[in-house]
PDB file of C-alpha atoms in Angstrom:
ATOM      1  CA  SER A   8      93.275 -10.822   4.061  1.00  0.00           C
ATOM      2  CA  VAL A   9      91.282 -14.167   3.689  1.00  0.00           C
ATOM      3  CA  LEU A  10      93.146 -15.247   6.893  1.00  0.00           C
ATOM      4  CA  LEU A  11      91.558 -12.481   8.941  1.00  0.00           C
ATOM      5  CA  TYR A  12      88.230 -13.959   8.176  1.00  0.00           C
ATOM      6  CA  ASP A  13      89.194 -17.378   9.491  1.00  0.00           C
ATOM      7  CA  LYS A  14      88.046 -17.484  13.057  1.00  0.00           C
ATOM      8  CA  ARG A  15      90.599 -20.059  14.128  1.00  0.00           C
ATOM      9  CA  ILE A  16      93.308 -17.539  14.017  1.00  0.00           C
ATOM     10  CA  LEU A  17      93.940 -16.031  17.462  1.00  0.00           C
ATOM     11  CA  LEU A  18      94.599 -12.230  17.277  1.00  0.00           C
ATOM     12  CA  PRO A  19      94.323  -9.803  20.269  1.00  0.00           C
ATOM     13  CA  SER A  20      90.775  -8.083  19.937  1.00  0.00           C
ATOM     14  CA  PHE A  21      92.268  -4.669  19.552  1.00  0.00           C
ATOM     15  CA  LEU A  22      94.458  -5.883  16.610  1.00  0.00           C
ATOM     16  CA  TYR A  23      91.566  -7.895  15.048  1.00  0.00           C
ATOM     17  CA  LYS A  24      89.428  -4.741  15.281  1.00  0.00           C
ATOM     18  CA  LEU A  25      92.151  -2.656  13.761  1.00  0.00           C
ATOM     19  CA  LEU A  26      92.891  -4.996  10.799  1.00  0.00           C
ATOM     20  CA  MET A  27      89.232  -5.883   9.888  1.00  0.00           C
ATOM     21  CA  PRO A  28      88.516  -2.637   7.930  1.00  0.00           C
ATOM     22  CA  ILE A  29      91.934  -2.981   6.266  1.00  0.00           C
ATOM     23  CA  ALA A  30      91.036  -6.633   5.272  1.00  0.00           C
ATOM     24  CA  TRP A  31      87.735  -5.599   3.918  1.00  0.00           C
ATOM     25  CA  PHE A  32      89.074  -3.079   1.585  1.00  0.00           C
ATOM     26  CA  ALA A  33      91.908  -5.570   0.548  1.00  0.00           C
ATOM     27  CA  VAL A  34      89.286  -8.142  -0.303  1.00  0.00           C
ATOM     28  CA  LEU A  35      87.173  -5.655  -2.357  1.00  0.00           C
ATOM     29  CA  SER A  36      90.259  -3.938  -4.142  1.00  0.00           C
ATOM     30  CA  TYR A  37      90.375  -6.549  -7.011  1.00  0.00           C
ATOM     31  CA  PRO A  38      86.502  -6.562  -7.825  1.00  0.00           C
ATOM     32  CA  PHE A  39      86.501  -2.814  -7.503  1.00  0.00           C
ATOM     33  CA  TYR A  40      89.456  -2.569  -9.969  1.00  0.00           C
ATOM     34  CA  LEU A  41      87.570  -4.745 -12.414  1.00  0.00           C
ATOM     35  CA  LEU A  42      84.532  -2.613 -12.332  1.00  0.00           C
ATOM     36  CA  HIS A  43      85.533   0.927 -11.704  1.00  0.00           C
ATOM     37  CA  GLN A  44      86.815   1.971 -15.192  1.00  0.00           C
ATOM     38  CA  ASN A  45      83.910   0.915 -17.423  1.00  0.00           C
ATOM     39  CA  LEU A  46      80.961   1.284 -14.922  1.00  0.00           C
ATOM     40  CA  GLY A  47      82.450   4.474 -13.386  1.00  0.00           C
ATOM     41  CA  TYR A  48      82.812   6.115 -16.779  1.00  0.00           C
ATOM     42  CA  ILE A  49      79.094   5.094 -17.625  1.00  0.00           C
ATOM     43  CA  ILE A  50      77.902   6.448 -14.266  1.00  0.00           C
ATOM     44  CA  ILE A  51      79.846   9.559 -14.427  1.00  0.00           C
ATOM     45  CA  LYS A  52      78.698  10.400 -18.034  1.00  0.00           C
ATOM     46  CA  SER A  53      75.080   9.681 -16.984  1.00  0.00           C
ATOM     47  CA  MET A  54      75.385  12.007 -14.131  1.00  0.00           C
ATOM     48  CA  GLU A  55      76.878  14.730 -16.321  1.00  0.00           C
ATOM     49  CA  SER A  56      73.949  14.544 -18.650  1.00  0.00           C
ATOM     50  CA  PHE A  57      71.723  15.405 -15.452  1.00  0.00           C
ATOM     51  CA  GLY A  58      73.976  18.409 -14.726  1.00  0.00           C
ATOM     52  CA  LEU A  59      75.763  16.686 -11.834  1.00  0.00           C
ATOM     53  CA  VAL A  60      79.275  17.868 -12.379  1.00  0.00           C
ATOM     54  CA  ASN A  61      80.497  18.873  -8.953  1.00  0.00           C
ATOM     55  CA  GLU A  62      83.483  16.740  -7.540  1.00  0.00           C
ATOM     56  CA  LEU A  63      81.405  16.006  -4.524  1.00  0.00           C
ATOM     57  CA  TYR A  64      79.071  13.788  -6.727  1.00  0.00           C
ATOM     58  CA  LEU A  65      81.903  11.281  -7.378  1.00  0.00           C
ATOM     59  CA  ILE A  66      80.745   9.844  -4.070  1.00  0.00           C
ATOM     60  CA  ILE A  67      77.736   8.427  -5.974  1.00  0.00           C
ATOM     61  CA  PRO A  68      79.720   6.353  -8.480  1.00  0.00           C
ATOM     62  CA  PHE A  69      82.233   5.350  -5.784  1.00  0.00           C
ATOM     63  CA  THR A  70      79.388   3.884  -3.551  1.00  0.00           C
ATOM     64  CA  ILE A  71      77.708   2.151  -6.342  1.00  0.00           C
ATOM     65  CA  ILE A  72      80.979   0.373  -7.538  1.00  0.00           C
ATOM     66  CA  LEU A  73      81.899  -0.327  -4.096  1.00  0.00           C
ATOM     67  CA  LEU A  74      78.516  -2.122  -3.470  1.00  0.00           C
ATOM     68  CA  LEU A  75      78.877  -3.936  -6.842  1.00  0.00           C
ATOM     69  CA  ALA A  76      82.383  -4.935  -5.878  1.00  0.00           C
ATOM     70  CA  TYR A  77      81.074  -6.436  -2.630  1.00  0.00           C
ATOM     71  CA  ALA A  78      78.407  -8.418  -4.466  1.00  0.00           C
ATOM     72  CA  LEU A  79      80.886  -9.667  -7.041  1.00  0.00           C
ATOM     73  CA  TYR A  80      83.122 -10.785  -4.100  1.00  0.00           C
ATOM     74  CA  LYS A  81      80.370 -12.519  -2.433  1.00  0.00           C
ATOM     75  CA  ILE A  82      78.767 -14.151  -5.395  1.00  0.00           C
ATOM     76  CA  VAL A  83      81.946 -15.192  -7.273  1.00  0.00           C
ATOM     77  CA  GLU A  84      85.229 -14.827  -5.486  1.00  0.00           C
ATOM     78  CA  GLU A  85      84.253 -16.051  -1.916  1.00  0.00           C
ATOM     79  CA  PRO A  86      82.703 -19.350  -3.119  1.00  0.00           C
ATOM     80  CA  ILE A  87      85.748 -20.064  -5.149  1.00  0.00           C
ATOM     81  CA  VAL A  88      88.085 -19.304  -2.302  1.00  0.00           C
ATOM     82  CA  SER A  89      86.075 -21.409   0.196  1.00  0.00           C
ATOM     83  CA  ASN A  90      85.963 -24.447  -2.193  1.00  0.00           C
ATOM     84  CA  SER A  91      89.743 -24.230  -2.716  1.00  0.00           C
ATOM     85  CA  ILE A  92      90.470 -24.138   0.925  1.00  0.00           C
ATOM     86  CA  LYS A  93      88.137 -26.902   1.606  1.00  0.00           C
ATOM     87  CA  LYS A  94      89.933 -29.194  -1.009  1.00  0.00           C
ATOM     88  CA  ARG A  95      93.234 -28.488   0.675  1.00  0.00           C
ATOM     89  CA  ILE A  96      91.994 -29.673   4.081  1.00  0.00           C
TER      90      ILE A  96
END
């Protein structure tokens, strides 16, 4: 998935557009995995205390954790990957 963010790779535009959302979710899957169990539980329990128990409300913790996973990727993972690629070149 990191390779899709490299602008030097030549892909047909339709294929690039098709693969970018998949690559975006692939990049966020590990930070999401790290955050979802503990934070998801806390958010869902907090929502239950306010009476928000419908399954539709699961969109709220999913969105919050997805945004936090994106932030974790940008702040932690992306700089590490970027530095390791620069060292190889």
